[in-house]
mmCIF file of C-alpha atoms and ligand atoms in Angstrom:
data_model
loop_
_atom_site.group_PDB
_atom_site.id
_atom_site.type_symbol
_atom_site.label_atom_id
_atom_site.label_comp_id
_atom_site.label_asym_id
_atom_site.label_seq_id
_atom_site.Cartn_x
_atom_site.Cartn_y
_atom_site.Cartn_z
ATOM 1 C CA UNK A 26 -11.356 10.825 -16.376
ATOM 2 C CA UNK A 27 -10.806 12.076 -19.891
ATOM 3 C CA UNK A 28 -7.304 11.933 -21.308
ATOM 4 C CA UNK A 29 -6.196 9.260 -18.882
ATOM 5 C CA UNK A 30 -3.392 6.854 -19.715
ATOM 6 C CA UNK A 31 -3.822 4.600 -16.700
ATOM 7 C CA UNK A 32 -6.750 3.812 -14.410
ATOM 8 C CA UNK A 33 -5.641 2.325 -11.077
ATOM 9 C CA UNK A 34 -8.383 0.368 -9.275
ATOM 10 C CA UNK A 35 -7.788 0.579 -5.519
ATOM 11 C CA UNK A 36 -5.967 3.150 -3.393
ATOM 12 C CA UNK A 37 -4.351 0.921 -0.815
ATOM 13 C CA UNK A 38 -0.598 1.101 -0.388
ATOM 14 C CA UNK A 39 -0.113 -0.850 -3.640
ATOM 15 C CA UNK A 40 -2.448 1.282 -5.770
ATOM 16 C CA UNK A 41 -1.031 4.484 -4.251
ATOM 17 C CA UNK A 42 2.543 3.341 -4.923
ATOM 18 C CA UNK A 43 1.601 2.461 -8.527
ATOM 19 C CA UNK A 44 -0.049 5.868 -9.020
ATOM 20 C CA UNK A 45 3.118 7.490 -7.690
ATOM 21 C CA UNK A 46 5.506 5.484 -9.878
ATOM 22 C CA UNK A 47 3.378 5.850 -13.025
ATOM 23 C CA UNK A 48 2.819 9.588 -12.616
ATOM 24 C CA UNK A 49 6.539 10.004 -11.996
ATOM 25 C CA UNK A 50 7.081 8.544 -15.476
ATOM 26 C CA UNK A 51 4.784 11.183 -16.944
ATOM 27 C CA UNK A 52 1.681 9.045 -17.385
ATOM 28 C CA UNK A 53 -1.739 10.577 -16.747
ATOM 29 C CA UNK A 54 -3.198 8.541 -13.911
ATOM 30 C CA UNK A 55 -6.718 8.238 -12.469
ATOM 31 C CA UNK A 56 -7.258 6.282 -9.258
ATOM 32 C CA UNK A 57 -10.665 4.789 -8.469
ATOM 33 C CA UNK A 58 -11.289 3.851 -4.843
ATOM 34 C CA UNK A 59 -14.638 2.725 -3.488
ATOM 35 C CA UNK A 60 -13.869 3.651 0.089
ATOM 36 C CA UNK A 61 -11.124 5.631 1.839
ATOM 37 C CA UNK A 62 -7.591 5.657 0.417
ATOM 38 C CA UNK A 63 -5.483 3.332 2.543
ATOM 39 C CA UNK A 64 -8.522 2.016 4.395
ATOM 40 C CA UNK A 65 -8.370 -1.668 3.372
ATOM 41 C CA UNK A 66 -5.699 -4.150 4.405
ATOM 42 C CA UNK A 67 -3.327 -1.186 4.367
ATOM 43 C CA UNK A 68 -4.961 0.288 7.467
ATOM 44 C CA UNK A 69 -5.170 -3.117 9.138
ATOM 45 C CA UNK A 70 -1.525 -4.093 8.668
ATOM 46 C CA UNK A 71 1.300 -3.738 11.155
ATOM 47 C CA UNK A 72 3.505 -1.681 8.880
ATOM 48 C CA UNK A 73 6.570 -3.847 9.376
ATOM 49 C CA UNK A 74 9.149 -3.250 6.623
ATOM 50 C CA UNK A 75 10.873 -6.575 6.678
ATOM 51 C CA UNK A 76 13.272 -8.467 4.474
ATOM 52 C CA UNK A 77 11.825 -11.976 4.104
ATOM 53 C CA UNK A 78 13.798 -14.849 2.633
ATOM 54 C CA UNK A 79 11.462 -17.810 2.267
ATOM 55 C CA UNK A 80 12.686 -18.050 -1.320
ATOM 56 C CA UNK A 81 14.986 -16.106 -3.626
ATOM 57 C CA UNK A 82 12.158 -14.168 -5.270
ATOM 58 C CA UNK A 83 10.729 -13.008 -1.949
ATOM 59 C CA UNK A 84 14.181 -11.961 -0.784
ATOM 60 C CA UNK A 85 14.862 -10.003 -3.967
ATOM 61 C CA UNK A 86 11.499 -8.212 -3.858
ATOM 62 C CA UNK A 87 11.483 -7.402 -0.152
ATOM 63 C CA UNK A 88 15.142 -6.293 -0.047
ATOM 64 C CA UNK A 89 14.641 -4.059 -3.097
ATOM 65 C CA UNK A 90 11.511 -2.591 -1.562
ATOM 66 C CA UNK A 91 13.041 -1.944 1.857
ATOM 67 C CA UNK A 92 15.802 0.014 0.104
ATOM 68 C CA UNK A 93 13.124 2.038 -1.736
ATOM 69 C CA UNK A 94 11.381 2.694 1.600
ATOM 70 C CA UNK A 95 14.638 4.020 3.038
ATOM 71 C CA UNK A 96 14.849 6.454 0.127
ATOM 72 C CA UNK A 97 11.194 7.476 0.476
ATOM 73 C CA UNK A 98 11.295 7.969 4.204
ATOM 74 C CA UNK A 99 14.624 9.758 3.857
ATOM 75 C CA UNK A 100 15.038 12.883 5.860
ATOM 76 C CA UNK A 101 11.452 13.105 7.068
ATOM 77 C CA UNK A 102 10.787 9.829 8.835
ATOM 78 C CA UNK A 103 8.194 11.310 11.172
ATOM 79 C CA UNK A 104 5.814 11.946 8.252
ATOM 80 C CA UNK A 105 5.527 8.179 7.847
ATOM 81 C CA UNK A 106 5.712 7.560 11.607
ATOM 82 C CA UNK A 107 8.796 5.590 10.584
ATOM 83 C CA UNK A 108 11.004 3.807 13.050
ATOM 84 C CA UNK A 109 14.245 2.043 12.124
ATOM 85 C CA UNK A 110 13.692 -0.395 14.968
ATOM 86 C CA UNK A 111 15.033 -3.473 13.162
ATOM 87 C CA UNK A 112 13.632 -6.966 13.576
ATOM 88 C CA UNK A 113 14.618 -9.578 16.103
ATOM 89 C CA UNK A 114 13.705 -13.089 15.014
ATOM 90 C CA UNK A 115 13.301 -14.911 18.310
ATOM 91 C CA UNK A 116 14.470 -18.519 18.580
ATOM 92 C CA UNK A 117 12.573 -20.537 21.203
ATOM 93 C CA UNK A 118 14.860 -23.580 21.067
ATOM 94 C CA UNK A 119 17.990 -24.939 19.418
ATOM 95 C CA UNK A 120 16.091 -26.065 16.313
ATOM 96 C CA UNK A 121 14.903 -22.498 15.769
ATOM 97 C CA UNK A 122 18.409 -21.202 16.495
ATOM 98 C CA UNK A 123 19.612 -23.419 13.636
ATOM 99 C CA UNK A 124 16.955 -21.767 11.476
ATOM 100 C CA UNK A 125 18.280 -18.374 12.640
ATOM 101 C CA UNK A 126 21.791 -19.363 11.539
ATOM 102 C CA UNK A 127 20.560 -20.397 8.095
ATOM 103 C CA UNK A 128 18.630 -17.127 7.828
ATOM 104 C CA UNK A 129 21.734 -15.175 8.862
ATOM 105 C CA UNK A 130 23.758 -16.860 6.132
ATOM 106 C CA UNK A 131 21.123 -16.211 3.467
ATOM 107 C CA UNK A 132 20.678 -12.554 4.427
ATOM 108 C CA UNK A 133 24.415 -11.892 4.803
ATOM 109 C CA UNK A 134 25.099 -13.442 1.394
ATOM 110 C CA UNK A 135 22.549 -10.977 0.001
ATOM 111 C CA UNK A 136 24.299 -8.031 1.675
ATOM 112 C CA UNK A 137 21.726 -7.569 4.467
ATOM 113 C CA UNK A 138 23.306 -6.637 7.811
ATOM 114 C CA UNK A 139 22.310 -9.029 10.562
ATOM 115 C CA UNK A 140 23.689 -10.350 13.824
ATOM 116 C CA UNK A 141 23.118 -13.628 15.650
ATOM 117 C CA UNK A 142 22.201 -13.023 19.294
ATOM 118 C CA UNK A 143 23.172 -15.290 22.180
ATOM 119 C CA UNK A 144 20.565 -15.547 24.939
ATOM 120 C CA UNK A 145 22.464 -12.896 26.948
ATOM 121 C CA UNK A 146 22.579 -10.544 23.952
ATOM 122 C CA UNK A 147 18.876 -11.144 23.316
ATOM 123 C CA UNK A 148 17.856 -10.324 26.897
ATOM 124 C CA UNK A 149 20.124 -7.263 26.961
ATOM 125 C CA UNK A 150 18.122 -5.896 24.025
ATOM 126 C CA UNK A 151 14.690 -7.163 25.031
ATOM 127 C CA UNK A 152 14.408 -7.721 28.785
ATOM 128 C CA UNK A 153 10.665 -8.434 28.596
ATOM 129 C CA UNK A 154 11.201 -11.743 26.795
ATOM 130 C CA UNK A 155 10.598 -14.818 28.926
ATOM 131 C CA UNK A 156 13.558 -16.729 30.303
ATOM 132 C CA UNK A 157 14.846 -19.837 28.569
ATOM 133 C CA UNK A 158 14.896 -18.689 24.935
ATOM 134 C CA UNK A 159 17.725 -19.932 22.725
ATOM 135 C CA UNK A 160 18.707 -16.578 21.170
ATOM 136 C CA UNK A 161 17.780 -14.723 18.041
ATOM 137 C CA UNK A 162 18.749 -12.903 14.901
ATOM 138 C CA UNK A 163 18.781 -9.109 14.675
ATOM 139 C CA UNK A 164 18.156 -7.632 11.208
ATOM 140 C CA UNK A 165 19.123 -4.007 11.604
ATOM 141 C CA UNK A 166 17.827 -2.454 8.389
ATOM 142 C CA UNK A 167 14.178 -3.444 8.910
ATOM 143 C CA UNK A 168 11.779 -0.806 10.170
ATOM 144 C CA UNK A 169 8.164 0.202 10.297
ATOM 145 C CA UNK A 170 5.777 2.862 9.030
ATOM 146 C CA UNK A 171 2.158 3.813 9.648
ATOM 147 C CA UNK A 172 0.794 2.379 6.383
ATOM 148 C CA UNK A 173 -2.349 4.476 5.742
ATOM 149 C CA UNK A 174 -0.306 7.640 6.186
ATOM 150 C CA UNK A 175 2.339 6.416 3.754
ATOM 151 C CA UNK A 176 -0.394 5.500 1.247
ATOM 152 C CA UNK A 177 -1.774 9.038 1.540
ATOM 153 C CA UNK A 178 1.695 10.551 1.038
ATOM 154 C CA UNK A 179 2.232 8.487 -2.137
ATOM 155 C CA UNK A 180 -1.204 9.363 -3.474
ATOM 156 C CA UNK A 181 -0.749 13.061 -2.727
ATOM 157 C CA UNK A 182 2.580 12.984 -4.538
ATOM 158 C CA UNK A 183 0.859 11.480 -7.589
ATOM 159 C CA UNK A 184 -1.908 14.093 -7.371
ATOM 160 C CA UNK A 185 0.624 16.910 -7.320
ATOM 161 C CA UNK A 186 1.804 15.548 -10.683
ATOM 162 C CA UNK A 187 -1.755 15.679 -12.015
ATOM 163 C CA UNK A 188 -3.200 12.305 -11.021
ATOM 164 C CA UNK A 189 -6.902 12.382 -10.187
ATOM 165 C CA UNK A 190 -8.941 10.302 -7.755
ATOM 166 C CA UNK A 191 -12.556 9.221 -7.950
ATOM 167 C CA UNK A 192 -14.621 7.664 -5.189
ATOM 168 C CA UNK A 193 -16.566 4.868 -6.882
ATOM 169 C CA UNK A 194 -16.847 1.093 -6.930
ATOM 170 C CA UNK A 195 -15.622 -0.689 -10.032
ATOM 171 C CA UNK A 196 -18.103 -3.425 -10.892
ATOM 172 C CA UNK A 197 -16.415 -4.917 -13.951
ATOM 173 C CA UNK A 198 -13.187 -4.781 -15.905
ATOM 174 C CA UNK A 199 -13.219 -4.739 -19.685
ATOM 175 C CA UNK A 200 -10.505 -4.587 -22.317
ATOM 176 C CA UNK A 201 -8.799 -1.220 -21.714
ATOM 177 C CA UNK A 202 -11.637 -0.085 -19.455
ATOM 178 C CA UNK A 203 -13.705 -0.346 -16.298
ATOM 179 C CA UNK A 204 -17.422 -0.231 -15.572
ATOM 180 C CA UNK A 205 -18.476 1.559 -12.390
ATOM 181 C CA UNK A 206 -21.339 0.491 -10.132
ATOM 182 C CA UNK A 207 -23.480 3.296 -11.549
ATOM 183 C CA UNK A 208 -23.044 1.821 -15.037
ATOM 184 C CA UNK A 209 -20.645 4.431 -16.411
ATOM 185 C CA UNK A 210 -17.678 3.217 -18.462
ATOM 186 C CA UNK A 211 -14.187 4.644 -18.421
ATOM 187 C CA UNK A 212 -11.432 3.786 -20.842
ATOM 188 C CA UNK A 213 -7.667 4.049 -20.686
ATOM 189 C CA UNK A 214 -4.775 2.409 -22.424
ATOM 190 C CA UNK A 215 -3.816 0.647 -19.187
ATOM 191 C CA UNK A 216 -5.918 -0.595 -16.274
ATOM 192 C CA UNK A 217 -4.070 -1.556 -13.081
ATOM 193 C CA UNK A 218 -5.956 -3.835 -10.705
ATOM 194 C CA UNK A 219 -4.737 -3.118 -7.156
ATOM 195 C CA UNK A 220 -7.878 -4.117 -5.285
ATOM 196 C CA UNK A 221 -6.183 -6.289 -2.657
ATOM 197 C CA UNK A 222 -8.270 -9.150 -1.307
ATOM 198 C CA UNK A 223 -11.210 -7.993 -3.455
ATOM 199 C CA UNK A 224 -9.294 -8.500 -6.683
ATOM 200 C CA UNK A 225 -10.815 -11.926 -7.286
ATOM 201 C CA UNK A 226 -14.319 -10.462 -6.841
ATOM 202 C CA UNK A 227 -13.609 -8.545 -10.062
ATOM 203 C CA UNK A 228 -11.615 -11.304 -11.772
ATOM 204 C CA UNK A 229 -12.734 -14.703 -10.447
ATOM 205 C CA UNK A 230 -9.975 -16.446 -12.401
ATOM 206 C CA UNK A 231 -7.299 -14.921 -10.165
ATOM 207 C CA UNK A 232 -5.690 -17.312 -7.668
ATOM 208 C CA UNK A 233 -6.158 -14.858 -4.796
ATOM 209 C CA UNK A 234 -7.983 -15.753 -1.618
ATOM 210 C CA UNK A 235 -8.482 -13.771 1.583
ATOM 211 C CA UNK A 236 -6.457 -14.637 4.677
ATOM 212 C CA UNK A 237 -7.899 -12.950 7.734
ATOM 213 C CA UNK A 238 -5.666 -11.483 10.418
ATOM 214 C CA UNK A 239 -6.332 -10.060 13.891
ATOM 215 C CA UNK A 240 -4.305 -7.264 15.508
ATOM 216 C CA UNK A 241 -4.520 -5.624 18.935
ATOM 217 C CA UNK A 242 -2.987 -2.364 20.147
ATOM 218 C CA UNK A 243 -2.168 -1.385 23.723
ATOM 219 C CA UNK A 244 -2.076 1.848 25.631
ATOM 220 C CA UNK A 245 1.260 3.706 25.691
ATOM 221 C CA UNK A 246 4.123 1.838 27.375
ATOM 222 C CA UNK A 247 7.256 3.436 25.879
ATOM 223 C CA UNK A 248 10.221 1.064 25.775
ATOM 224 C CA UNK A 249 8.246 -2.078 26.616
ATOM 225 C CA UNK A 250 9.888 -3.620 23.550
ATOM 226 C CA UNK A 251 12.426 -1.886 21.305
ATOM 227 C CA UNK A 252 12.529 -3.986 18.146
ATOM 228 C CA UNK A 253 9.896 -5.613 16.027
ATOM 229 C CA UNK A 254 9.843 -9.079 17.605
ATOM 230 C CA UNK A 255 8.842 -12.082 15.550
ATOM 231 C CA UNK A 256 9.095 -15.717 16.542
ATOM 232 C CA UNK A 257 10.934 -17.892 14.055
ATOM 233 C CA UNK A 258 7.871 -20.150 14.193
ATOM 234 C CA UNK A 259 6.046 -17.270 12.396
ATOM 235 C CA UNK A 260 7.285 -18.666 9.136
ATOM 236 C CA UNK A 261 5.384 -21.927 9.715
ATOM 237 C CA UNK A 262 2.213 -19.934 10.428
ATOM 238 C CA UNK A 263 2.652 -17.657 7.429
ATOM 239 C CA UNK A 264 3.199 -20.628 5.110
ATOM 240 C CA UNK A 265 0.182 -22.621 6.162
ATOM 241 C CA UNK A 266 -2.132 -23.022 3.187
ATOM 242 C CA UNK A 267 -5.147 -23.922 5.306
ATOM 243 C CA UNK A 268 -6.338 -23.911 8.902
ATOM 244 C CA UNK A 269 -6.093 -21.255 11.595
ATOM 245 C CA UNK A 270 -2.792 -20.249 13.161
ATOM 246 C CA UNK A 271 -1.265 -17.615 15.389
ATOM 247 C CA UNK A 272 2.307 -16.383 15.697
ATOM 248 C CA UNK A 273 4.110 -14.086 18.124
ATOM 249 C CA UNK A 274 4.704 -10.705 16.527
ATOM 250 C CA UNK A 275 5.115 -7.510 18.596
ATOM 251 C CA UNK A 276 5.728 -4.068 17.221
ATOM 252 C CA UNK A 277 6.840 -1.011 19.226
ATOM 253 C CA UNK A 278 4.944 1.942 17.749
ATOM 254 C CA UNK A 279 6.677 5.342 17.850
ATOM 255 C CA UNK A 280 3.745 6.457 20.079
ATOM 256 C CA UNK A 281 4.885 4.034 22.787
ATOM 257 C CA UNK A 282 1.985 1.697 22.044
ATOM 258 C CA UNK A 283 2.544 -1.971 21.300
ATOM 259 C CA UNK A 284 0.929 -3.656 18.297
ATOM 260 C CA UNK A 285 0.248 -7.319 18.917
ATOM 261 C CA UNK A 286 -0.133 -9.763 16.054
ATOM 262 C CA UNK A 287 -0.792 -11.976 14.350
ATOM 263 C CA UNK A 288 -3.320 -14.567 13.288
ATOM 264 C CA UNK A 289 -4.138 -16.266 9.990
ATOM 265 C CA UNK A 290 -7.473 -17.715 8.937
ATOM 266 C CA UNK A 291 -8.771 -18.935 5.577
ATOM 267 C CA UNK A 292 -12.322 -19.415 4.305
ATOM 268 C CA UNK A 293 -13.816 -16.236 5.740
ATOM 269 C CA UNK A 294 -14.451 -12.718 4.548
ATOM 270 C CA UNK A 295 -16.272 -11.774 7.744
ATOM 271 C CA UNK A 296 -14.155 -8.981 9.193
ATOM 272 C CA UNK A 297 -15.688 -9.166 12.681
ATOM 273 C CA UNK A 298 -13.219 -9.589 15.552
ATOM 274 C CA UNK A 299 -13.500 -13.177 16.842
ATOM 275 C CA UNK A 300 -12.913 -13.311 20.610
ATOM 276 C CA UNK A 301 -11.675 -16.930 20.528
ATOM 277 C CA UNK A 302 -9.047 -16.179 17.876
ATOM 278 C CA UNK A 303 -8.035 -12.963 19.619
ATOM 279 C CA UNK A 304 -7.666 -14.772 22.924
ATOM 280 C CA UNK A 305 -5.530 -17.461 21.291
ATOM 281 C CA UNK A 306 -3.302 -14.821 19.708
ATOM 282 C CA UNK A 307 -2.904 -12.780 22.913
ATOM 283 C CA UNK A 308 -2.241 -15.886 25.047
ATOM 284 C CA UNK A 309 0.434 -16.987 22.618
ATOM 285 C CA UNK A 310 2.053 -13.537 22.749
ATOM 286 C CA UNK A 311 2.193 -13.648 26.562
ATOM 287 C CA UNK A 312 4.106 -16.932 26.399
ATOM 288 C CA UNK A 313 6.945 -14.867 24.874
ATOM 289 C CA UNK A 314 6.519 -11.627 26.875
ATOM 290 C CA UNK A 315 4.617 -12.506 30.079
ATOM 291 C CA UNK A 316 4.319 -8.876 31.267
ATOM 292 C CA UNK A 317 2.209 -8.183 28.196
ATOM 293 C CA UNK A 318 -0.701 -9.672 30.130
ATOM 294 C CA UNK A 319 -0.579 -6.645 32.475
ATOM 295 C CA UNK A 320 -0.872 -4.090 29.650
ATOM 296 C CA UNK A 321 -4.115 -2.434 28.714
ATOM 297 C CA UNK A 322 -5.355 -3.378 25.231
ATOM 298 C CA UNK A 323 -7.154 -0.407 23.696
ATOM 299 C CA UNK A 324 -8.497 -1.724 20.424
ATOM 300 C CA UNK A 325 -8.607 -4.823 18.229
ATOM 301 C CA UNK A 326 -9.362 -5.151 14.550
ATOM 302 C CA UNK A 327 -8.980 -7.467 11.597
ATOM 303 C CA UNK A 328 -7.893 -7.260 7.976
ATOM 304 C CA UNK A 329 -7.893 -9.469 4.920
ATOM 305 C CA UNK A 330 -4.599 -10.323 3.266
ATOM 306 C CA UNK A 331 -4.741 -11.276 -0.423
ATOM 307 C CA UNK A 332 -3.029 -14.659 -0.560
ATOM 308 C CA UNK A 333 -1.722 -16.469 -3.645
ATOM 309 C CA UNK A 334 -0.842 -20.195 -3.725
ATOM 310 C CA UNK A 335 2.922 -19.570 -3.845
ATOM 311 C CA UNK A 336 2.990 -16.582 -1.501
ATOM 312 C CA UNK A 337 4.340 -14.218 -4.161
ATOM 313 C CA UNK A 338 2.352 -11.286 -5.539
ATOM 314 C CA UNK A 339 0.957 -10.983 -9.053
ATOM 315 C CA UNK A 340 2.821 -8.144 -10.759
ATOM 316 C CA UNK A 341 2.515 -7.729 -14.504
ATOM 317 C CA UNK A 342 0.150 -8.083 -17.450
ATOM 318 C CA UNK A 343 -2.938 -10.259 -17.215
ATOM 319 C CA UNK A 344 -2.078 -13.065 -19.622
ATOM 320 C CA UNK A 345 -5.458 -13.084 -21.357
ATOM 321 C CA UNK A 346 -7.004 -9.631 -21.073
ATOM 322 C CA UNK A 347 -5.984 -6.633 -23.096
ATOM 323 C CA UNK A 348 -4.717 -3.523 -21.362
ATOM 324 C CA UNK A 349 -4.991 -5.079 -17.914
ATOM 325 C CA UNK A 350 -2.156 -5.133 -15.386
ATOM 326 C CA UNK A 351 -2.184 -6.853 -12.015
ATOM 327 C CA UNK A 352 -0.661 -5.559 -8.785
ATOM 328 C CA UNK A 353 -2.229 -7.742 -6.149
ATOM 329 C CA UNK A 354 -1.797 -10.867 -4.007
ATOM 330 C CA UNK A 355 0.752 -9.390 -1.594
ATOM 331 C CA UNK A 356 -0.462 -11.431 1.385
ATOM 332 C CA UNK A 357 1.262 -10.377 4.622
ATOM 333 C CA UNK A 358 4.083 -8.457 2.969
ATOM 334 C CA UNK A 359 2.306 -5.823 0.901
ATOM 335 C CA UNK A 360 3.372 -2.789 2.903
ATOM 336 C CA UNK A 361 6.982 -3.854 2.545
ATOM 337 C CA UNK A 362 6.779 -4.838 -1.122
ATOM 338 C CA UNK A 363 4.464 -2.082 -2.404
ATOM 339 C CA UNK A 364 7.208 0.250 -3.599
ATOM 340 C CA UNK A 365 9.131 -2.413 -5.506
ATOM 341 C CA UNK A 366 5.845 -3.684 -6.966
ATOM 342 C CA UNK A 367 5.132 -0.233 -8.340
ATOM 343 C CA UNK A 368 8.593 0.053 -9.883
ATOM 344 C CA UNK A 369 8.360 -3.402 -11.480
ATOM 345 C CA UNK A 370 4.900 -2.695 -12.831
ATOM 346 C CA UNK A 371 5.701 0.755 -14.176
ATOM 347 C CA UNK A 372 8.958 -0.529 -15.637
ATOM 348 C CA UNK A 373 7.178 -3.312 -17.528
ATOM 349 C CA UNK A 374 4.503 -0.932 -18.777
ATOM 350 C CA UNK A 375 7.130 1.423 -20.126
ATOM 351 C CA UNK A 376 9.385 -1.302 -21.530
ATOM 352 C CA UNK A 377 12.241 -0.402 -19.181
ATOM 353 C CA UNK A 378 14.682 -2.896 -17.758
ATOM 354 C CA UNK A 379 13.841 -3.571 -14.109
ATOM 355 C CA UNK A 380 16.192 -3.658 -11.115
ATOM 356 C CA UNK A 381 15.327 -7.282 -10.310
ATOM 357 C CA UNK A 382 14.053 -10.006 -12.663
ATOM 358 C CA UNK A 383 10.262 -9.876 -13.029
ATOM 359 C CA UNK A 384 9.611 -13.507 -13.966
ATOM 360 C CA UNK A 385 8.807 -14.896 -10.496
ATOM 361 C CA UNK A 386 5.967 -12.384 -10.069
ATOM 362 C CA UNK A 387 4.341 -12.557 -13.507
ATOM 363 C CA UNK A 388 0.660 -13.559 -13.325
ATOM 364 C CA UNK A 389 1.102 -15.982 -16.239
ATOM 365 C CA UNK A 390 2.800 -18.440 -13.856
ATOM 366 C CA UNK A 391 -0.697 -19.494 -12.764
ATOM 367 C CA UNK A 392 -2.072 -19.831 -16.328
ATOM 368 C CA UNK A 393 -5.019 -17.607 -15.338
HETATM 369 C C1 FAD B 429 -3.343 -8.258 10.129
HETATM 370 C C2 FAD B 429 -2.409 -7.863 9.035
HETATM 371 C C3 FAD B 429 -1.082 -7.520 9.328
HETATM 372 C C4 FAD B 429 -0.209 -7.168 8.297
HETATM 373 N N1 FAD B 429 1.051 -6.755 8.608
HETATM 374 C C5 FAD B 429 1.899 -6.392 7.617
HETATM 375 C C6 FAD B 429 3.205 -5.956 7.907
HETATM 376 O O1 FAD B 429 3.588 -5.813 9.057
HETATM 377 N N2 FAD B 429 4.039 -5.660 6.860
HETATM 378 C C7 FAD B 429 3.656 -5.793 5.571
HETATM 379 O O2 FAD B 429 4.465 -5.572 4.673
HETATM 380 N N3 FAD B 429 2.390 -6.164 5.260
HETATM 381 C C8 FAD B 429 1.514 -6.466 6.243
HETATM 382 N N4 FAD B 429 0.256 -6.875 5.954
HETATM 383 C C9 FAD B 429 -0.130 -6.998 4.554
HETATM 384 C C10 FAD B 429 -0.491 -5.672 3.962
HETATM 385 O O3 FAD B 429 -1.349 -4.963 4.835
HETATM 386 C C11 FAD B 429 -1.177 -5.897 2.606
HETATM 387 O O4 FAD B 429 -0.424 -6.806 1.818
HETATM 388 C C12 FAD B 429 -1.291 -4.572 1.849
HETATM 389 O O5 FAD B 429 -1.928 -3.608 2.641
HETATM 390 C C13 FAD B 429 -2.058 -4.785 0.573
HETATM 391 O O6 FAD B 429 -2.261 -3.519 -0.005
HETATM 392 P P1 FAD B 429 -3.240 -3.357 -1.242
HETATM 393 O O7 FAD B 429 -3.148 -1.954 -1.668
HETATM 394 O O8 FAD B 429 -2.952 -4.451 -2.224
HETATM 395 O O9 FAD B 429 -4.666 -3.743 -0.661
HETATM 396 P P2 FAD B 429 -5.681 -2.864 0.205
HETATM 397 O O10 FAD B 429 -4.985 -2.047 1.212
HETATM 398 O O11 FAD B 429 -6.731 -3.804 0.692
HETATM 399 O O12 FAD B 429 -6.267 -1.861 -0.855
HETATM 400 C C14 FAD B 429 -7.153 -2.262 -1.859
HETATM 401 C C15 FAD B 429 -8.092 -1.113 -2.090
HETATM 402 O O13 FAD B 429 -8.905 -1.419 -3.214
HETATM 403 C C16 FAD B 429 -10.191 -0.925 -2.958
HETATM 404 N N5 FAD B 429 -11.122 -1.684 -3.790
HETATM 405 C C17 FAD B 429 -11.347 -3.016 -3.757
HETATM 406 N N6 FAD B 429 -12.253 -3.372 -4.676
HETATM 407 C C18 FAD B 429 -12.606 -2.230 -5.317
HETATM 408 C C19 FAD B 429 -13.524 -1.946 -6.359
HETATM 409 N N7 FAD B 429 -14.247 -2.903 -6.924
HETATM 410 N N8 FAD B 429 -13.665 -0.659 -6.757
HETATM 411 C C20 FAD B 429 -12.920 0.336 -6.182
HETATM 412 N N9 FAD B 429 -12.047 0.111 -5.188
HETATM 413 C C21 FAD B 429 -11.893 -1.153 -4.767
HETATM 414 C C22 FAD B 429 -10.404 -1.179 -1.472
HETATM 415 O O14 FAD B 429 -11.417 -0.343 -0.955
HETATM 416 C C23 FAD B 429 -9.037 -0.895 -0.910
HETATM 417 O O15 FAD B 429 -8.896 0.424 -0.451
HETATM 418 C C24 FAD B 429 -0.659 -7.190 6.967
HETATM 419 C C25 FAD B 429 -1.981 -7.500 6.674
HETATM 420 C C26 FAD B 429 -2.859 -7.821 7.694
HETATM 421 C C27 FAD B 429 -4.285 -8.115 7.361
#
């Protein structure tokens, strides 16, 4: 790792995207990963590329990033197992349909193409949904990728520009340097911490805590659902700052399989699948698509999201440590927002003006 400008800690989708963006700017990058590139939350996630609008900063970041994904995926979508399936936000009742209307207004005002769906229009698109739903909102530009593959593609691109990778665990971060588990020290002008839910193990002052999620995948049932389906109630589940919750979230994989999510749990770093939580999640999903109960589930797993108190990632310089940059805390949106994160981080490091304002994501907002 001699002659390195930047050491990136972690080769999930965020670290890989940072390595890509930094090497593209001509910086000499070394990536340190303790495990397999893309094997952390990145492998556990659903890969939904989704514009989220809980607040203006989330909308700006996710919309920017989805446009970067479209550029990246470009002409070779199959490399990323990309599908431009769009998202349907499903409204169970009139109250949720009102929420869909508000969402439609917010997204349209931001230039995102979307379409309110009457019940008839909803069932024409997704016949497996249970009867009696109030309608929905179709966001056409959303899509999905297979995240570990995309992480590998980004990392390989960085390596073709000269970036190096090292398999090792970082045990401490110093000013302009890291200490590895074997005691060796490595220095660089910039250190980028992209260690996902393990970021606070290295820097306990970070306001990042793990939020566990369960996912299940079925056998191949091509066409069972055609869009990423998310209940509008998902937002309540995603926002909860404590307690366990589940939300209906189905994803049609390009393989014909169906990914079933999602759950949220705090106060645990035990990654074992919990049958009670899985059962709750699957039961809830079948209340939206009853025929799901007849499908064969092949595999279940969990992952740890890195949650911050305000739901926005930490992107920018550590306010108190020299040479240290943070790219973590992406919670349930890190696949989507990885590419914009990398651009904002690299832009700040190089003193460039950034496409969207960086203030909402700066770590100093938490006075760490
Ligand atoms: C169930 C679930 C569903 C999700 N669905 C979606 C979705 O549909 N769309 C979306 O946008 N996002 C989704 N997410 C969120 C997304 O997966 C994460 O936000 C994203 O993967 C975070 O990427 P990362 O690179 O920050 O972290 P990770 O992928 O966890 O990568 C961090 C890497 O750092 C390495 N590391 C950690 N500590 C050290 C150390 N000390 N030394 C060396 N290496 C270290 C780890 O081994 C790991 O590889 C989901 C997450 C979960 C759990």
